[in-house]
PDB file of C-alpha atoms in Angstrom:
ATOM      1  CA  MET K  11      85.170  95.388 -43.267  1.00  0.00           C
ATOM      2  CA  VAL K  12      85.099  99.174 -42.919  1.00  0.00           C
ATOM      3  CA  SER K  13      88.736  99.849 -42.086  1.00  0.00           C
ATOM      4  CA  GLY K  14      91.503  99.659 -44.681  1.00  0.00           C
ATOM      5  CA  PHE K  15      92.726  96.251 -45.741  1.00  0.00           C
ATOM      6  CA  ARG K  16      96.041  95.174 -44.245  1.00  0.00           C
ATOM      7  CA  PRO K  17      97.454  92.302 -46.295  1.00  0.00           C
ATOM      8  CA  THR K  18      99.103  89.412 -44.564  1.00  0.00           C
ATOM      9  CA  ARG K  19     101.571  86.886 -45.847  1.00  0.00           C
ATOM     10  CA  PRO K  20     100.137  83.434 -45.244  1.00  0.00           C
ATOM     11  CA  ALA K  21     102.556  80.591 -45.433  1.00  0.00           C
ATOM     12  CA  ALA K  22     102.670  79.121 -48.918  1.00  0.00           C
ATOM     13  CA  SER K  23     101.114  75.698 -49.158  1.00  0.00           C
ATOM     14  CA  ARG K  24      99.741  73.431 -51.815  1.00  0.00           C
ATOM     15  CA  LEU K  25      95.975  73.633 -52.077  1.00  0.00           C
ATOM     16  CA  PRO K  26      93.566  71.924 -54.452  1.00  0.00           C
ATOM     17  CA  ALA K  27      92.849  74.203 -57.400  1.00  0.00           C
ATOM     18  CA  ALA K  28      89.255  74.975 -56.341  1.00  0.00           C
ATOM     19  CA  ARG K  29      90.307  75.915 -52.794  1.00  0.00           C
ATOM     20  CA  ARG K  30      93.183  78.057 -54.049  1.00  0.00           C
ATOM     21  CA  ARG K  31      90.865  79.864 -56.444  1.00  0.00           C
ATOM     22  CA  ARG K  32      88.377  80.499 -53.618  1.00  0.00           C
ATOM     23  CA  GLN K  33      91.193  81.813 -51.418  1.00  0.00           C
ATOM     24  CA  LEU K  34      92.387  84.163 -54.145  1.00  0.00           C
ATOM     25  CA  LEU K  35      88.871  85.493 -54.726  1.00  0.00           C
ATOM     26  CA  ASP K  36      88.315  86.115 -51.017  1.00  0.00           C
ATOM     27  CA  ILE K  37      91.589  87.994 -50.636  1.00  0.00           C
ATOM     28  CA  ALA K  38      91.099  89.936 -53.866  1.00  0.00           C
ATOM     29  CA  VAL K  39      87.753  91.234 -52.593  1.00  0.00           C
ATOM     30  CA  GLU K  40      89.471  92.815 -49.593  1.00  0.00           C
ATOM     31  CA  VAL K  41      92.325  94.316 -51.598  1.00  0.00           C
ATOM     32  CA  PHE K  42      90.173  95.731 -54.398  1.00  0.00           C
ATOM     33  CA  ALA K  43      87.599  97.096 -51.954  1.00  0.00           C
ATOM     34  CA  SER K  44      90.364  98.919 -50.077  1.00  0.00           C
ATOM     35  CA  ARG K  45      92.488 100.170 -52.981  1.00  0.00           C
ATOM     36  CA  GLY K  46      90.185 100.139 -55.985  1.00  0.00           C
ATOM     37  CA  PHE K  47      90.687  98.448 -59.328  1.00  0.00           C
ATOM     38  CA  HIS K  48      93.235 100.888 -60.733  1.00  0.00           C
ATOM     39  CA  GLY K  49      95.084 101.198 -57.423  1.00  0.00           C
ATOM     40  CA  THR K  50      95.738  97.453 -57.206  1.00  0.00           C
ATOM     41  CA  SER K  51      98.315  95.441 -59.098  1.00  0.00           C
ATOM     42  CA  MET K  52      98.459  91.714 -59.703  1.00  0.00           C
ATOM     43  CA  GLU K  53     101.751  91.685 -57.804  1.00  0.00           C
ATOM     44  CA  GLU K  54     100.033  93.180 -54.751  1.00  0.00           C
ATOM     45  CA  LEU K  55      97.223  90.640 -55.001  1.00  0.00           C
ATOM     46  CA  ALA K  56      99.696  87.768 -55.196  1.00  0.00           C
ATOM     47  CA  ASP K  57     101.655  89.172 -52.263  1.00  0.00           C
ATOM     48  CA  ALA K  58      98.506  89.528 -50.144  1.00  0.00           C
ATOM     49  CA  ALA K  59      97.586  85.914 -50.903  1.00  0.00           C
ATOM     50  CA  GLY K  60     101.081  84.634 -50.205  1.00  0.00           C
ATOM     51  CA  VAL K  61     101.503  83.191 -53.693  1.00  0.00           C
ATOM     52  CA  THR K  62     103.670  84.028 -56.671  1.00  0.00           C
ATOM     53  CA  LYS K  63     102.379  85.986 -59.643  1.00  0.00           C
ATOM     54  CA  PRO K  64     102.590  82.893 -61.897  1.00  0.00           C
ATOM     55  CA  VAL K  65     100.265  81.059 -59.498  1.00  0.00           C
ATOM     56  CA  LEU K  66      97.822  83.956 -59.592  1.00  0.00           C
ATOM     57  CA  TYR K  67      97.956  84.037 -63.392  1.00  0.00           C
ATOM     58  CA  GLN K  68      97.268  80.309 -63.518  1.00  0.00           C
ATOM     59  CA  HIS K  69      93.824  81.071 -62.138  1.00  0.00           C
ATOM     60  CA  PHE K  70      93.150  84.511 -63.630  1.00  0.00           C
ATOM     61  CA  SER K  71      94.707  85.574 -66.896  1.00  0.00           C
ATOM     62  CA  SER K  72      94.292  89.301 -66.196  1.00  0.00           C
ATOM     63  CA  LYS K  73      93.331  91.718 -63.449  1.00  0.00           C
ATOM     64  CA  ARG K  74      90.211  92.739 -65.379  1.00  0.00           C
ATOM     65  CA  LEU K  75      88.964  89.173 -65.726  1.00  0.00           C
ATOM     66  CA  LEU K  76      89.627  88.590 -62.026  1.00  0.00           C
ATOM     67  CA  TYR K  77      87.597  91.687 -61.130  1.00  0.00           C
ATOM     68  CA  LEU K  78      84.722  90.647 -63.382  1.00  0.00           C
ATOM     69  CA  GLU K  79      84.677  87.194 -61.826  1.00  0.00           C
ATOM     70  CA  LEU K  80      84.622  88.803 -58.384  1.00  0.00           C
ATOM     71  CA  LEU K  81      81.584  90.891 -59.300  1.00  0.00           C
ATOM     72  CA  ASP K  82      79.778  87.803 -60.545  1.00  0.00           C
ATOM     73  CA  ASP K  83      80.807  85.791 -57.488  1.00  0.00           C
ATOM     74  CA  VAL K  84      79.677  88.449 -55.005  1.00  0.00           C
ATOM     75  CA  GLY K  85      76.433  88.989 -56.882  1.00  0.00           C
ATOM     76  CA  THR K  86      75.670  85.278 -57.021  1.00  0.00           C
ATOM     77  CA  ARG K  87      76.293  84.827 -53.303  1.00  0.00           C
ATOM     78  CA  MET K  88      74.120  87.830 -52.452  1.00  0.00           C
ATOM     79  CA  VAL K  89      71.227  86.694 -54.663  1.00  0.00           C
ATOM     80  CA  GLU K  90      71.410  83.162 -53.264  1.00  0.00           C
ATOM     81  CA  ALA K  91      71.441  84.448 -49.675  1.00  0.00           C
ATOM     82  CA  VAL K  92      68.341  86.563 -50.219  1.00  0.00           C
ATOM     83  CA  THR K  93      66.314  84.104 -52.286  1.00  0.00           C
ATOM     84  CA  GLY K  94      67.220  81.236 -49.958  1.00  0.00           C
ATOM     85  CA  ALA K  95      66.071  83.188 -46.904  1.00  0.00           C
ATOM     86  CA  VAL K  96      62.818  84.241 -48.568  1.00  0.00           C
ATOM     87  CA  SER K  97      62.041  80.713 -49.715  1.00  0.00           C
ATOM     88  CA  ALA K  98      62.541  79.364 -46.185  1.00  0.00           C
ATOM     89  CA  ALA K  99      60.297  81.999 -44.543  1.00  0.00           C
ATOM     90  CA  SER K 100      56.585  81.567 -43.978  1.00  0.00           C
ATOM     91  CA  GLY K 101      53.893  84.102 -44.833  1.00  0.00           C
ATOM     92  CA  PRO K 102      54.197  87.166 -47.106  1.00  0.00           C
ATOM     93  CA  HIS K 103      55.314  89.582 -44.368  1.00  0.00           C
ATOM     94  CA  GLY K 104      57.766  87.024 -43.030  1.00  0.00           C
ATOM     95  CA  GLN K 105      59.234  86.603 -46.501  1.00  0.00           C
ATOM     96  CA  VAL K 106      59.685  90.353 -46.942  1.00  0.00           C
ATOM     97  CA  GLU K 107      61.479  90.677 -43.614  1.00  0.00           C
ATOM     98  CA  ALA K 108      63.577  87.562 -44.262  1.00  0.00           C
ATOM     99  CA  GLY K 109      64.740  88.971 -47.580  1.00  0.00           C
ATOM    100  CA  PHE K 110      65.839  92.277 -46.068  1.00  0.00           C
ATOM    101  CA  ARG K 111      67.427  90.473 -43.122  1.00  0.00           C
ATOM    102  CA  ALA K 112      69.517  88.295 -45.436  1.00  0.00           C
ATOM    103  CA  TYR K 113      70.553  91.326 -47.497  1.00  0.00           C
ATOM    104  CA  PHE K 114      71.575  93.452 -44.515  1.00  0.00           C
ATOM    105  CA  ARG K 115      73.353  90.538 -42.849  1.00  0.00           C
ATOM    106  CA  PHE K 116      75.352  90.037 -46.028  1.00  0.00           C
ATOM    107  CA  VAL K 117      76.326  93.715 -45.922  1.00  0.00           C
ATOM    108  CA  ALA K 118      77.291  93.499 -42.234  1.00  0.00           C
ATOM    109  CA  GLN K 119      79.314  90.324 -42.590  1.00  0.00           C
ATOM    110  CA  GLN K 120      80.826  90.980 -46.013  1.00  0.00           C
ATOM    111  CA  THR K 121      81.116  94.739 -46.178  1.00  0.00           C
ATOM    112  CA  SER K 122      84.097  94.660 -48.515  1.00  0.00           C
ATOM    113  CA  ALA K 123      82.128  92.541 -50.977  1.00  0.00           C
ATOM    114  CA  PHE K 124      79.222  95.009 -50.840  1.00  0.00           C
ATOM    115  CA  ASN K 125      81.574  97.959 -51.382  1.00  0.00           C
ATOM    116  CA  LEU K 126      83.232  96.180 -54.296  1.00  0.00           C
ATOM    117  CA  MET K 127      79.850  95.629 -55.931  1.00  0.00           C
ATOM    118  CA  PHE K 128      78.119  98.925 -55.212  1.00  0.00           C
ATOM    119  CA  GLY K 129      80.928 101.405 -54.588  1.00  0.00           C
ATOM    120  CA  SER K 130      81.358 104.238 -57.063  1.00  0.00           C
ATOM    121  CA  GLY K 131      84.720 103.043 -58.399  1.00  0.00           C
ATOM    122  CA  GLY K 132      83.468 100.083 -60.373  1.00  0.00           C
ATOM    123  CA  ARG K 133      80.641 102.050 -61.967  1.00  0.00           C
ATOM    124  CA  ARG K 134      83.081 104.345 -63.763  1.00  0.00           C
ATOM    125  CA  ASP K 135      84.040 101.438 -66.018  1.00  0.00           C
ATOM    126  CA  GLU K 136      81.254 100.484 -68.427  1.00  0.00           C
ATOM    127  CA  GLU K 137      82.111  96.780 -68.414  1.00  0.00           C
ATOM    128  CA  PHE K 138      82.090  96.657 -64.621  1.00  0.00           C
ATOM    129  CA  ALA K 139      78.925  98.765 -64.474  1.00  0.00           C
ATOM    130  CA  GLU K 140      77.192  96.330 -66.809  1.00  0.00           C
ATOM    131  CA  ALA K 141      78.222  93.424 -64.561  1.00  0.00           C
ATOM    132  CA  VAL K 142      76.671  95.216 -61.573  1.00  0.00           C
ATOM    133  CA  ARG K 143      73.495  95.962 -63.532  1.00  0.00           C
ATOM    134  CA  SER K 144      73.271  92.273 -64.381  1.00  0.00           C
ATOM    135  CA  VAL K 145      73.380  91.389 -60.680  1.00  0.00           C
ATOM    136  CA  GLU K 146      70.710  93.989 -59.891  1.00  0.00           C
ATOM    137  CA  GLU K 147      68.556  92.556 -62.673  1.00  0.00           C
ATOM    138  CA  ARG K 148      68.908  89.034 -61.312  1.00  0.00           C
ATOM    139  CA  MET K 149      68.047  90.189 -57.803  1.00  0.00           C
ATOM    140  CA  ALA K 150      65.051  92.241 -58.988  1.00  0.00           C
ATOM    141  CA  GLY K 151      63.796  89.333 -61.074  1.00  0.00           C
ATOM    142  CA  SER K 152      64.060  86.959 -58.131  1.00  0.00           C
ATOM    143  CA  VAL K 153      62.181  89.373 -55.879  1.00  0.00           C
ATOM    144  CA  ALA K 154      59.536  90.121 -58.512  1.00  0.00           C
ATOM    145  CA  ALA K 155      58.745  86.427 -58.895  1.00  0.00           C
ATOM    146  CA  LEU K 156      57.859  86.242 -55.198  1.00  0.00           C
ATOM    147  CA  ILE K 157      55.410  89.166 -55.186  1.00  0.00           C
ATOM    148  CA  GLU K 158      51.876  87.885 -54.710  1.00  0.00           C
ATOM    149  CA  ALA K 159      49.610  90.375 -56.453  1.00  0.00           C
ATOM    150  CA  ASP K 160      47.268  90.454 -59.426  1.00  0.00           C
ATOM    151  CA  ILE K 161      49.527  92.584 -61.615  1.00  0.00           C
ATOM    152  CA  ASP K 162      51.245  92.171 -64.968  1.00  0.00           C
ATOM    153  CA  ALA K 163      54.864  91.167 -65.461  1.00  0.00           C
ATOM    154  CA  ASP K 164      56.158  94.699 -66.132  1.00  0.00           C
ATOM    155  CA  HIS K 165      54.490  96.032 -62.989  1.00  0.00           C
ATOM    156  CA  ARG K 166      55.929  93.139 -60.993  1.00  0.00           C
ATOM    157  CA  GLN K 167      59.428  93.790 -62.359  1.00  0.00           C
ATOM    158  CA  ILE K 168      59.255  97.493 -61.473  1.00  0.00           C
ATOM    159  CA  LEU K 169      58.304  96.611 -57.903  1.00  0.00           C
ATOM    160  CA  GLY K 170      61.188  94.132 -57.775  1.00  0.00           C
ATOM    161  CA  TYR K 171      63.630  96.879 -58.742  1.00  0.00           C
ATOM    162  CA  GLY K 172      62.046  99.210 -56.192  1.00  0.00           C
ATOM    163  CA  ILE K 173      62.535  96.731 -53.355  1.00  0.00           C
ATOM    164  CA  VAL K 174      66.119  95.973 -54.388  1.00  0.00           C
ATOM    165  CA  GLY K 175      66.821  99.700 -54.652  1.00  0.00           C
ATOM    166  CA  LEU K 176      65.440 100.212 -51.162  1.00  0.00           C
ATOM    167  CA  ALA K 177      67.802  97.573 -49.769  1.00  0.00           C
ATOM    168  CA  GLU K 178      70.802  98.865 -51.708  1.00  0.00           C
ATOM    169  CA  THR K 179      70.435 102.558 -50.905  1.00  0.00           C
ATOM    170  CA  THR K 180      69.678 101.848 -47.249  1.00  0.00           C
ATOM    171  CA  SER K 181      72.811  99.705 -47.090  1.00  0.00           C
ATOM    172  CA  ARG K 182      74.902 102.428 -48.709  1.00  0.00           C
ATOM    173  CA  HIS K 183      73.769 104.874 -46.039  1.00  0.00           C
ATOM    174  CA  TRP K 184      74.406 102.330 -43.277  1.00  0.00           C
ATOM    175  CA  VAL K 185      77.933 101.563 -44.466  1.00  0.00           C
ATOM    176  CA  SER K 186      78.724 105.240 -45.055  1.00  0.00           C
ATOM    177  CA  ASP K 187      77.570 106.112 -41.540  1.00  0.00           C
ATOM    178  CA  ALA K 188      79.681 103.318 -40.077  1.00  0.00           C
ATOM    179  CA  GLU K 189      82.750 104.593 -41.909  1.00  0.00           C
ATOM    180  CA  ALA K 190      82.173 108.169 -40.762  1.00  0.00           C
ATOM    181  CA  ASN K 191      80.827 107.570 -37.270  1.00  0.00           C
ATOM    182  CA  GLN K 192      82.407 105.073 -34.891  1.00  0.00           C
ATOM    183  CA  THR K 193      79.160 104.783 -32.907  1.00  0.00           C
ATOM    184  CA  VAL K 194      77.412 103.133 -35.886  1.00  0.00           C
ATOM    185  CA  VAL K 195      78.142  99.408 -36.072  1.00  0.00           C
ATOM    186  CA  LEU K 196      77.704  96.782 -38.747  1.00  0.00           C
ATOM    187  CA  ASN K 197      76.678  93.527 -37.107  1.00  0.00           C
ATOM    188  CA  VAL K 198      73.944  90.915 -37.256  1.00  0.00           C
ATOM    189  CA  ASP K 199      71.845  92.474 -34.489  1.00  0.00           C
ATOM    190  CA  GLU K 200      71.817  95.854 -36.231  1.00  0.00           C
ATOM    191  CA  ALA K 201      71.138  94.155 -39.565  1.00  0.00           C
ATOM    192  CA  ASP K 202      68.067  92.452 -38.105  1.00  0.00           C
ATOM    193  CA  ARG K 203      66.863  95.708 -36.546  1.00  0.00           C
ATOM    194  CA  LEU K 204      67.290  97.502 -39.855  1.00  0.00           C
ATOM    195  CA  ALA K 205      65.462  94.698 -41.655  1.00  0.00           C
ATOM    196  CA  ARG K 206      62.431  94.997 -39.379  1.00  0.00           C
ATOM    197  CA  ARG K 207      62.197  98.732 -39.991  1.00  0.00           C
ATOM    198  CA  VAL K 208      62.605  98.595 -43.756  1.00  0.00           C
ATOM    199  CA  ALA K 209      60.385  95.523 -44.084  1.00  0.00           C
ATOM    200  CA  ASP K 210      57.539  97.397 -42.387  1.00  0.00           C
ATOM    201  CA  LEU K 211      57.866 100.137 -44.990  1.00  0.00           C
ATOM    202  CA  ALA K 212      58.037  97.731 -47.926  1.00  0.00           C
ATOM    203  CA  TRP K 213      55.215  95.559 -46.619  1.00  0.00           C
ATOM    204  CA  GLY K 214      52.955  98.567 -46.133  1.00  0.00           C
ATOM    205  CA  GLY K 215      53.507  99.461 -49.780  1.00  0.00           C
ATOM    206  CA  LEU K 216      53.107  95.946 -51.129  1.00  0.00           C
ATOM    207  CA  ARG K 217      49.787  95.507 -49.339  1.00  0.00           C
ATOM    208  CA  GLY K 218      48.382  98.401 -51.357  1.00  0.00           C
ATOM    209  CA  VAL K 219      49.588  97.151 -54.737  1.00  0.00           C
ATOM    210  CA  HIS K 220      46.870  96.768 -57.348  1.00  0.00           C
ATOM    211  CA  ARG K 221      46.641  96.558 -61.125  1.00  0.00           C
ATOM    212  CA  CYS K 222      46.905 100.020 -62.696  1.00  0.00           C
TER     213      CYS K 222
END
C-alpha cells in the first residue's frame, strides 16, 4: 500500500500458533513500512494486531528479531514468486517476461513488503542491510541459473545481478511515482505492461550475450 498504515483493532480470538504468527508478520509489515523500524514499538505492533504484548513476545523475543524475520519472509516470498513464474513459462523470452511480471505484480500487490525490503530505512542498519543483500544474492543466483548462454559462472552471476537490479530500480521508480503522483497506479494491469517493456530491454541484451 502507498498510503500510511492505519491500524485496526481486530477482535481477539484464539488462533493456532502458525496462523497467529502469520497474522503478526502480515500486520508488522504494514506498520514497519509506514513508521520505520525505530518509529515503531512492540506495544504499537501488538495494538495493531489486537493482541497483548505478552502474546507478541511469545512469537518474537525482540523487535529486531521480528524485523529480521520479516525481511527473510518477504525475500523468500518474492524469490519463490519469481522463480515459480519463470519455471512455469515456456521459451526463453517468455521466461524473461514471466519473471518481470511476477516481480512487478508482487510490488503492486504487496507494496508495503517491497518498501520494507528495499526502502532506505533498513539499509542504514548493517544487520538489516546484510539481510537484504542476502535476498538479492538469492534472487540473482536463481536468475543466473536460468540464463541459457555459453558463459562462465562469474559472468552468469553478474548478469543475474544486472537483471535483478533492473527489476528493483524500476520498481523503486514506479512506487515513488505512485506516491508522488495520484495518476500513477500500482495494479496488476500496470505491472504486466511494465513487465513487457522491461522484458524487451532485458531480452534484447541477453540475446547478445557471449563469452568474453
